[in-house]
mmCIF file of C-alpha atoms in Angstrom:
data_model
loop_
_atom_site.group_PDB
_atom_site.id
_atom_site.type_symbol
_atom_site.label_atom_id
_atom_site.label_comp_id
_atom_site.label_asym_id
_atom_site.label_seq_id
_atom_site.Cartn_x
_atom_site.Cartn_y
_atom_site.Cartn_z
ATOM 1 C CA MET A 1 0.241 0.271 -0.288
ATOM 2 C CA GLU A 2 2.977 2.228 0.403
ATOM 3 C CA LYS A 3 4.372 2.214 -3.328
ATOM 4 C CA LEU A 4 0.488 3.031 -3.852
ATOM 5 C CA THR A 5 -0.137 5.875 -1.567
ATOM 6 C CA GLN A 6 3.180 7.480 -3.551
ATOM 7 C CA THR A 7 1.685 6.880 -6.712
ATOM 8 C CA LYS A 8 -1.055 8.684 -6.018
ATOM 9 C CA ALA A 9 0.640 11.572 -4.579
ATOM 10 C CA GLN A 10 3.071 11.899 -7.505
ATOM 11 C CA LEU A 11 -0.357 11.940 -9.213
ATOM 12 C CA ASN A 12 -1.804 14.423 -7.351
ATOM 13 C CA LYS A 13 1.151 16.955 -7.853
ATOM 14 C CA LEU A 14 1.832 16.248 -11.781
ATOM 15 C CA VAL A 15 -2.088 17.110 -12.401
ATOM 16 C CA VAL A 16 -3.671 19.167 -10.339
ATOM 17 C CA GLY A 17 -7.346 19.203 -9.810
ATOM 18 C CA ARG A 18 -8.278 15.005 -10.704
ATOM 19 C CA GLU A 19 -7.935 13.423 -7.290
ATOM 20 C CA LYS A 20 -11.012 11.646 -8.156
ATOM 21 C CA GLU A 21 -10.322 11.070 -11.430
ATOM 22 C CA ILE A 22 -7.402 9.698 -10.251
ATOM 23 C CA ASP A 23 -8.429 7.593 -7.557
ATOM 24 C CA PHE A 24 -11.142 6.104 -10.306
ATOM 25 C CA MET A 25 -7.587 5.686 -13.526
ATOM 26 C CA LEU A 26 -5.799 3.383 -10.137
ATOM 27 C CA ILE A 27 -9.064 1.639 -9.387
ATOM 28 C CA ALA A 28 -8.857 0.469 -13.179
ATOM 29 C CA LEU A 29 -5.678 -0.740 -13.142
ATOM 30 C CA ILE A 30 -6.099 -2.531 -10.186
ATOM 31 C CA GLN A 31 -8.822 -4.135 -11.216
ATOM 32 C CA GLY A 32 -7.352 -4.525 -15.000
ATOM 33 C CA GLY A 33 -10.060 -2.285 -16.388
ATOM 34 C CA HIS A 34 -10.796 0.311 -19.601
ATOM 35 C CA VAL A 35 -11.084 4.430 -18.415
ATOM 36 C CA LEU A 36 -12.949 6.531 -21.536
ATOM 37 C CA LEU A 37 -11.559 10.175 -20.758
ATOM 38 C CA GLU A 38 -14.161 12.523 -22.354
ATOM 39 C CA SER A 39 -13.877 16.296 -22.004
ATOM 40 C CA VAL A 40 -13.560 18.836 -24.631
ATOM 41 C CA PRO A 41 -10.007 20.149 -25.817
ATOM 42 C CA GLY A 42 -7.374 21.223 -23.989
ATOM 43 C CA SER A 43 -8.177 19.909 -20.566
ATOM 44 C CA GLY A 44 -5.141 18.231 -19.436
ATOM 45 C CA LYS A 45 -6.172 14.178 -20.645
ATOM 46 C CA THR A 46 -3.621 12.864 -22.824
ATOM 47 C CA TRP A 47 -1.237 14.478 -20.279
ATOM 48 C CA MET A 48 -3.145 12.743 -17.475
ATOM 49 C CA ALA A 49 -3.026 9.464 -18.758
ATOM 50 C CA LYS A 50 1.106 10.721 -20.152
ATOM 51 C CA ALA A 51 1.474 10.665 -16.274
ATOM 52 C CA PHE A 52 -0.763 7.761 -14.847
ATOM 53 C CA ALA A 53 1.724 5.657 -17.530
ATOM 54 C CA GLY A 54 4.799 7.648 -16.723
ATOM 55 C CA SER A 55 4.501 6.439 -12.281
ATOM 56 C CA PHE A 56 4.550 2.919 -13.296
ATOM 57 C CA ALA A 57 7.641 0.372 -14.420
ATOM 58 C CA GLY A 58 5.661 -0.682 -17.109
ATOM 59 C CA GLN A 59 5.400 -0.673 -21.295
ATOM 60 C CA PHE A 60 3.246 2.576 -22.865
ATOM 61 C CA GLN A 61 1.937 2.929 -26.196
ATOM 62 C CA ARG A 62 0.780 5.559 -27.916
ATOM 63 C CA ILE A 63 -2.100 5.217 -30.954
ATOM 64 C CA GLN A 64 -3.163 9.034 -32.493
ATOM 65 C CA PHE A 65 -6.363 7.761 -33.930
ATOM 66 C CA THR A 66 -7.090 9.449 -37.562
ATOM 67 C CA PRO A 67 -9.587 8.253 -39.550
ATOM 68 C CA ASP A 68 -7.171 6.318 -41.942
ATOM 69 C CA VAL A 69 -6.039 4.106 -38.916
ATOM 70 C CA LEU A 70 -6.262 0.457 -40.311
ATOM 71 C CA PRO A 71 -6.771 -1.805 -37.440
ATOM 72 C CA SER A 72 -3.273 -3.722 -38.214
ATOM 73 C CA ASP A 73 -2.265 -0.388 -37.195
ATOM 74 C CA VAL A 74 -3.684 -1.688 -33.364
ATOM 75 C CA THR A 75 -3.308 -5.091 -33.307
ATOM 76 C CA GLY A 76 -0.131 -6.270 -35.492
ATOM 77 C CA ILE A 77 0.351 -8.052 -39.056
ATOM 78 C CA ARG A 78 2.261 -10.764 -40.487
ATOM 79 C CA PHE A 79 4.496 -9.661 -42.886
ATOM 80 C CA PHE A 80 7.384 -11.004 -45.664
ATOM 81 C CA ASN A 81 10.904 -10.788 -44.876
ATOM 82 C CA PRO A 82 12.940 -11.008 -47.517
ATOM 83 C CA GLN A 83 15.824 -11.931 -46.266
ATOM 84 C CA THR A 84 14.535 -15.223 -44.816
ATOM 85 C CA GLN A 85 12.214 -15.884 -47.031
ATOM 86 C CA GLU A 86 9.152 -16.243 -44.528
ATOM 87 C CA PHE A 87 6.624 -14.758 -43.126
ATOM 88 C CA GLU A 88 7.005 -12.594 -39.660
ATOM 89 C CA LEU A 89 4.444 -12.012 -37.196
ATOM 90 C CA ARG A 90 4.548 -8.201 -36.354
ATOM 91 C CA ALA A 91 2.625 -7.521 -32.780
ATOM 92 C CA GLY A 92 1.272 -3.415 -32.994
ATOM 93 C CA PRO A 93 0.442 -0.687 -30.092
ATOM 94 C CA VAL A 94 -1.911 -3.435 -27.983
ATOM 95 C CA GLN A 95 1.660 -5.174 -26.887
ATOM 96 C CA THR A 96 1.722 -3.172 -24.185
ATOM 97 C CA ASN A 97 0.002 -2.656 -20.291
ATOM 98 C CA LEU A 98 -0.937 0.676 -20.804
ATOM 99 C CA LEU A 99 -1.896 1.809 -24.208
ATOM 100 C CA LEU A 100 -3.454 5.071 -24.954
ATOM 101 C CA ALA A 101 -6.363 5.432 -27.460
ATOM 102 C CA ASP A 102 -5.959 9.153 -27.825
ATOM 103 C CA GLU A 103 -9.116 10.647 -29.889
ATOM 104 C CA ILE A 104 -11.034 7.012 -30.129
ATOM 105 C CA ASN A 105 -14.227 8.535 -31.573
ATOM 106 C CA ARG A 106 -11.981 9.559 -35.014
ATOM 107 C CA ALA A 107 -11.190 5.707 -36.002
ATOM 108 C CA THR A 108 -13.950 4.142 -38.313
ATOM 109 C CA PRO A 109 -15.444 1.559 -37.054
ATOM 110 C CA ARG A 110 -13.684 -1.019 -38.639
ATOM 111 C CA THR A 111 -10.613 -0.566 -36.234
ATOM 112 C CA GLN A 112 -12.641 0.843 -32.849
ATOM 113 C CA SER A 113 -13.549 -3.120 -32.918
ATOM 114 C CA SER A 114 -10.276 -3.788 -33.137
ATOM 115 C CA LEU A 115 -9.772 -3.031 -29.801
ATOM 116 C CA LEU A 116 -13.025 -5.376 -28.839
ATOM 117 C CA GLU A 117 -10.801 -8.949 -28.524
ATOM 118 C CA SER A 118 -8.122 -7.203 -25.937
ATOM 119 C CA MET A 119 -9.949 -5.246 -24.105
ATOM 120 C CA GLU A 120 -12.604 -8.212 -23.405
ATOM 121 C CA GLU A 121 -10.309 -10.793 -23.807
ATOM 122 C CA LYS A 122 -6.716 -9.591 -23.250
ATOM 123 C CA GLN A 123 -5.569 -11.224 -26.569
ATOM 124 C CA ALA A 124 -5.323 -10.290 -30.654
ATOM 125 C CA THR A 125 -5.663 -12.377 -33.366
ATOM 126 C CA ILE A 126 -3.714 -11.463 -36.324
ATOM 127 C CA ASP A 127 -4.076 -12.985 -39.560
ATOM 128 C CA GLY A 128 -5.485 -16.346 -37.530
ATOM 129 C CA GLU A 129 -2.928 -16.300 -35.032
ATOM 130 C CA THR A 130 -3.994 -15.241 -31.562
ATOM 131 C CA ILE A 131 -1.278 -13.855 -29.186
ATOM 132 C CA GLN A 132 -1.141 -13.087 -25.602
ATOM 133 C CA LEU A 133 -1.114 -9.713 -23.983
ATOM 134 C CA PRO A 134 0.957 -8.623 -21.230
ATOM 135 C CA ASP A 135 -0.771 -8.523 -17.442
ATOM 136 C CA PRO A 136 -1.561 -5.850 -16.937
ATOM 137 C CA PHE A 137 -3.190 -4.936 -19.617
ATOM 138 C CA ILE A 138 -5.730 -1.851 -19.540
ATOM 139 C CA VAL A 139 -6.951 0.943 -22.372
ATOM 140 C CA ILE A 140 -7.577 4.733 -21.354
ATOM 141 C CA ALA A 141 -9.116 5.695 -24.609
ATOM 142 C CA THR A 142 -9.712 9.527 -24.971
ATOM 143 C CA GLN A 143 -12.678 11.466 -26.820
ATOM 144 C CA ASN A 144 -14.021 15.461 -27.421
ATOM 145 C CA PRO A 145 -17.608 15.221 -27.172
ATOM 146 C CA VAL A 146 -17.478 18.750 -29.080
ATOM 147 C CA GLU A 147 -16.441 16.618 -32.226
ATOM 148 C CA SER A 148 -19.179 14.507 -32.363
ATOM 149 C CA GLN A 149 -20.541 15.172 -35.975
ATOM 150 C CA GLN A 150 -16.765 16.388 -37.357
ATOM 151 C CA GLY A 151 -15.560 13.459 -38.842
ATOM 152 C CA THR A 152 -15.575 11.523 -36.209
ATOM 153 C CA PHE A 153 -17.216 7.507 -35.583
ATOM 154 C CA PRO A 154 -19.410 7.411 -32.483
ATOM 155 C CA LEU A 155 -18.121 4.435 -30.242
ATOM 156 C CA PRO A 156 -21.674 1.603 -30.173
ATOM 157 C CA ALA A 157 -22.766 0.774 -26.928
ATOM 158 C CA ALA A 158 -20.928 -2.922 -26.998
ATOM 159 C CA GLN A 159 -18.064 -1.254 -27.206
ATOM 160 C CA LEU A 160 -18.942 1.139 -24.554
ATOM 161 C CA ASP A 161 -19.758 -1.281 -22.092
ATOM 162 C CA ARG A 162 -16.251 -2.838 -22.340
ATOM 163 C CA PHE A 163 -14.725 0.235 -20.153
ATOM 164 C CA LEU A 164 -15.237 0.180 -16.743
ATOM 165 C CA PHE A 165 -15.481 3.301 -16.149
ATOM 166 C CA ARG A 166 -16.035 6.441 -18.051
ATOM 167 C CA LEU A 167 -14.401 10.637 -16.878
ATOM 168 C CA GLU A 168 -16.245 13.291 -17.722
ATOM 169 C CA ILE A 169 -13.338 16.285 -17.013
ATOM 170 C CA GLY A 170 -15.031 19.759 -16.453
ATOM 171 C CA TYR A 171 -13.363 22.643 -16.644
ATOM 172 C CA PRO A 172 -10.686 23.037 -13.124
ATOM 173 C CA ALA A 173 -11.733 25.988 -10.093
ATOM 174 C CA TYR A 174 -10.548 29.026 -10.484
ATOM 175 C CA GLU A 175 -7.999 28.160 -7.917
ATOM 176 C CA GLU A 176 -6.659 25.194 -9.584
ATOM 177 C CA GLU A 177 -6.452 26.551 -13.313
ATOM 178 C CA LEU A 178 -4.272 28.846 -11.251
ATOM 179 C CA SER A 179 -2.259 26.591 -10.405
ATOM 180 C CA ILE A 180 -1.811 25.049 -13.647
ATOM 181 C CA ILE A 181 -0.579 28.156 -14.820
ATOM 182 C CA ARG A 182 2.356 29.206 -12.243
ATOM 183 C CA ASN A 183 3.705 25.215 -11.785
ATOM 184 C CA PHE A 184 3.654 24.098 -16.275
ATOM 185 C CA ARG A 185 4.422 27.458 -17.394
ATOM 186 C CA ASP A 186 7.687 25.702 -18.299
ATOM 187 C CA ASN A 187 7.137 22.651 -20.697
ATOM 188 C CA VAL A 188 9.418 21.106 -19.370
ATOM 189 C CA SER A 189 10.304 20.842 -15.606
ATOM 190 C CA HIS A 190 7.251 18.904 -15.166
ATOM 191 C CA LYS A 191 7.929 16.580 -17.540
ATOM 192 C CA LYS A 192 11.254 15.624 -15.367
ATOM 193 C CA GLU A 193 9.204 14.785 -12.739
ATOM 194 C CA ILE A 194 7.325 12.036 -13.497
ATOM 195 C CA LEU A 195 9.030 8.563 -11.904
ATOM 196 C CA PRO A 196 7.680 5.051 -12.122
ATOM 197 C CA ILE A 197 7.020 4.413 -8.341
ATOM 198 C CA ALA A 198 5.249 0.748 -8.967
ATOM 199 C CA SER A 199 6.087 -2.069 -10.506
ATOM 200 C CA VAL A 200 4.355 -4.779 -12.675
ATOM 201 C CA GLU A 201 4.319 -6.701 -10.136
ATOM 202 C CA ASP A 202 3.572 -4.801 -7.828
ATOM 203 C CA VAL A 203 0.035 -3.836 -9.735
ATOM 204 C CA ARG A 204 -0.654 -7.858 -9.861
ATOM 205 C CA THR A 205 -0.384 -7.934 -5.876
ATOM 206 C CA TRP A 206 -2.975 -4.644 -5.681
ATOM 207 C CA ARG A 207 -4.965 -7.082 -8.040
ATOM 208 C CA VAL A 208 -4.922 -9.901 -6.426
ATOM 209 C CA GLU A 209 -5.733 -8.105 -2.108
ATOM 210 C CA ALA A 210 -8.714 -6.106 -4.018
ATOM 211 C CA GLY A 211 -10.104 -9.778 -4.469
ATOM 212 C CA ARG A 212 -9.730 -10.731 -1.092
ATOM 213 C CA VAL A 213 -12.175 -7.623 0.063
ATOM 214 C CA ALA A 214 -15.532 -8.926 1.048
ATOM 215 C CA VAL A 215 -18.721 -8.315 -0.347
ATOM 216 C CA HIS A 216 -21.361 -8.985 1.686
ATOM 217 C CA GLU A 217 -24.404 -10.668 0.616
ATOM 218 C CA ASP A 218 -26.424 -7.823 1.713
ATOM 219 C CA ILE A 219 -23.753 -5.278 -0.746
ATOM 220 C CA GLU A 220 -24.998 -7.549 -3.906
ATOM 221 C CA THR A 221 -28.418 -7.880 -3.341
ATOM 222 C CA TYR A 222 -28.752 -3.685 -3.102
ATOM 223 C CA ILE A 223 -26.196 -3.659 -6.410
ATOM 224 C CA LEU A 224 -28.308 -6.070 -8.242
ATOM 225 C CA ALA A 225 -31.217 -3.402 -7.031
ATOM 226 C CA LEU A 226 -29.446 -0.407 -8.825
ATOM 227 C CA VAL A 227 -29.245 -2.476 -11.660
ATOM 228 C CA ARG A 228 -32.746 -3.627 -12.063
ATOM 229 C CA ALA A 229 -33.801 -0.466 -10.961
ATOM 230 C CA THR A 230 -32.437 0.843 -14.753
ATOM 231 C CA ARG A 231 -34.078 -1.614 -16.280
ATOM 232 C CA GLU A 232 -37.670 -0.531 -14.871
ATOM 233 C CA HIS A 233 -37.201 2.968 -15.470
ATOM 234 C CA PRO A 234 -39.559 4.264 -17.728
ATOM 235 C CA SER A 235 -37.142 6.933 -19.152
ATOM 236 C CA ILE A 236 -34.201 4.150 -19.924
ATOM 237 C CA GLU A 237 -33.922 1.946 -23.217
ATOM 238 C CA LEU A 238 -31.399 0.387 -22.175
ATOM 239 C CA GLY A 239 -30.976 -0.129 -18.636
ATOM 240 C CA LEU A 240 -27.225 -2.421 -16.818
ATOM 241 C CA SER A 241 -26.168 -5.534 -18.285
ATOM 242 C CA SER A 242 -24.926 -8.367 -15.836
ATOM 243 C CA ARG A 243 -21.052 -7.434 -17.050
ATOM 244 C CA ALA A 244 -21.910 -3.690 -15.320
ATOM 245 C CA ALA A 245 -23.187 -5.638 -11.415
ATOM 246 C CA LEU A 246 -19.962 -7.395 -12.200
ATOM 247 C CA ALA A 247 -18.236 -4.118 -12.931
ATOM 248 C CA LEU A 248 -20.067 -2.179 -10.091
ATOM 249 C CA VAL A 249 -18.657 -5.413 -7.838
ATOM 250 C CA HIS A 250 -14.887 -5.209 -8.878
ATOM 251 C CA ALA A 251 -14.901 -1.139 -9.002
ATOM 252 C CA ALA A 252 -15.998 -1.124 -5.291
ATOM 253 C CA GLN A 253 -13.973 -4.024 -3.948
ATOM 254 C CA GLY A 254 -11.451 -1.556 -5.814
ATOM 255 C CA ARG A 255 -12.349 1.503 -4.200
ATOM 256 C CA ALA A 256 -12.646 -0.128 -0.730
ATOM 257 C CA PHE A 257 -9.037 -1.582 -1.548
ATOM 258 C CA MET A 258 -7.638 1.873 -1.820
ATOM 259 C CA GLU A 259 -9.200 3.231 1.129
ATOM 260 C CA GLY A 260 -7.557 -0.312 3.178
ATOM 261 C CA ARG A 261 -10.800 -1.642 4.053
ATOM 262 C CA SER A 262 -11.357 -5.671 3.645
ATOM 263 C CA PHE A 263 -15.183 -5.418 2.936
ATOM 264 C CA VAL A 264 -17.191 -3.070 0.895
ATOM 265 C CA THR A 265 -19.307 -0.383 2.325
ATOM 266 C CA PRO A 266 -22.788 1.324 0.562
ATOM 267 C CA ASP A 267 -20.731 3.500 0.177
ATOM 268 C CA ASP A 268 -17.762 2.543 -1.747
ATOM 269 C CA VAL A 269 -21.171 1.856 -4.164
ATOM 270 C CA LYS A 270 -22.279 4.981 -4.208
ATOM 271 C CA TYR A 271 -18.741 6.205 -4.948
ATOM 272 C CA ILE A 272 -18.239 4.518 -7.825
ATOM 273 C CA LEU A 273 -21.847 4.167 -9.266
ATOM 274 C CA GLU A 274 -21.751 7.178 -12.166
ATOM 275 C CA PRO A 275 -18.523 6.259 -13.819
ATOM 276 C CA VAL A 276 -19.191 2.455 -14.457
ATOM 277 C CA ALA A 277 -23.277 3.074 -15.251
ATOM 278 C CA VAL A 278 -23.431 5.927 -16.988
ATOM 279 C CA HIS A 279 -21.995 5.061 -20.724
ATOM 280 C CA ARG A 280 -24.082 2.434 -20.245
ATOM 281 C CA LEU A 281 -27.441 3.313 -20.055
ATOM 282 C CA MET A 282 -29.341 4.769 -22.991
ATOM 283 C CA LEU A 283 -32.453 6.356 -22.328
ATOM 284 C CA THR A 284 -36.067 6.023 -24.412
ATOM 285 C CA ALA A 285 -36.443 8.921 -27.111
ATOM 286 C CA GLU A 286 -38.691 11.037 -24.717
ATOM 287 C CA GLY A 287 -36.177 10.569 -21.769
ATOM 288 C CA MET A 288 -33.166 11.668 -24.071
ATOM 289 C CA LEU A 289 -35.581 15.075 -24.475
ATOM 290 C CA VAL A 290 -35.855 16.325 -20.520
ATOM 291 C CA HIS A 291 -33.341 14.043 -18.760
ATOM 292 C CA GLU A 292 -29.387 13.338 -18.760
ATOM 293 C CA PRO A 293 -28.368 9.854 -18.043
ATOM 294 C CA ALA A 294 -26.660 11.144 -15.160
ATOM 295 C CA ALA A 295 -29.284 12.752 -13.439
ATOM 296 C CA VAL A 296 -31.811 9.683 -14.321
ATOM 297 C CA LEU A 297 -28.538 7.708 -12.737
ATOM 298 C CA HIS A 298 -29.234 9.711 -9.521
ATOM 299 C CA GLU A 299 -33.070 9.438 -8.931
ATOM 300 C CA ILE A 300 -32.207 5.638 -9.565
ATOM 301 C CA SER A 301 -29.275 5.739 -6.862
ATOM 302 C CA ASN A 302 -31.993 7.760 -4.408
ATOM 303 C CA SER A 303 -34.910 5.332 -5.042
ATOM 304 C CA VAL A 304 -32.995 2.485 -4.026
ATOM 305 C CA PRO A 305 -32.769 1.786 -0.224
ATOM 306 C CA SER A 306 -28.814 0.863 1.087
ATOM 307 C CA PRO A 307 -28.037 -1.362 3.666
ATOM 308 C CA VAL A 308 -26.920 1.116 5.601
ATOM 309 C CA GLU A 309 -28.346 -1.003 9.122
ATOM 310 C CA ALA A 310 -25.266 -3.961 8.076
ATOM 311 C CA PHE A 311 -22.415 -1.866 8.519
#
């Protein structure tokens, strides 16, 4: 836990005013989940991902998505080597521990789908040959919501469901933005401050320990009640899936582990509910006219009683 605390402290120093988002990214790393960062251009999404990756002694790759990026640019290719007179396999950027998929919604649906197998199965298939990806492997993807109609391709529900968290990053507070201006006016010095603190083996150990965090039967019932409430809400056309229910369990365990507890509380579930669930909901046509998914989720959270008595 000491290295986890040091890593969190370094990230909070490098990325000003994003304490909660950093918590979620650390939970995703511990639990082997993927993160979708969404905000307006210039809000520091890419820098946050690079600082996050630099805090670990694992492999890091970045793909800048554009409409002409091909699936083979992501997964890899098999090419003919004239020197050896044989076909050789060259793995793509997915052969890494942390993959930054920058502006993922600029890629075509065909290229986006090339990530599905890697995100779900932790493997990639190249010309019929399946290769295992390193452990851990997580994807941090970014997208700009303001450019939804300018040469972009919205992620389908099936791919959104692969992301453990969707984090909407707003504008910083006044004092935070002032700190950014003062601390980062030098474009070089702050980059030198990124030090790898935790090893790949540390991350694997954290995952094992987080998996031992107890989930009481009342917590399981509470999570299922939330999930089923989304399926019955009149403004929701597509509610949370069973994968989403499992994601809530894993994320709550990760939150409890980061807090130094050996059990999950209802507050853990409430803390991670919105970033786990908001991108998995699809509102009805009428619901979209009057509600935001986060508002509907907040309403459901308030309507489902939590098992306070058990804790």
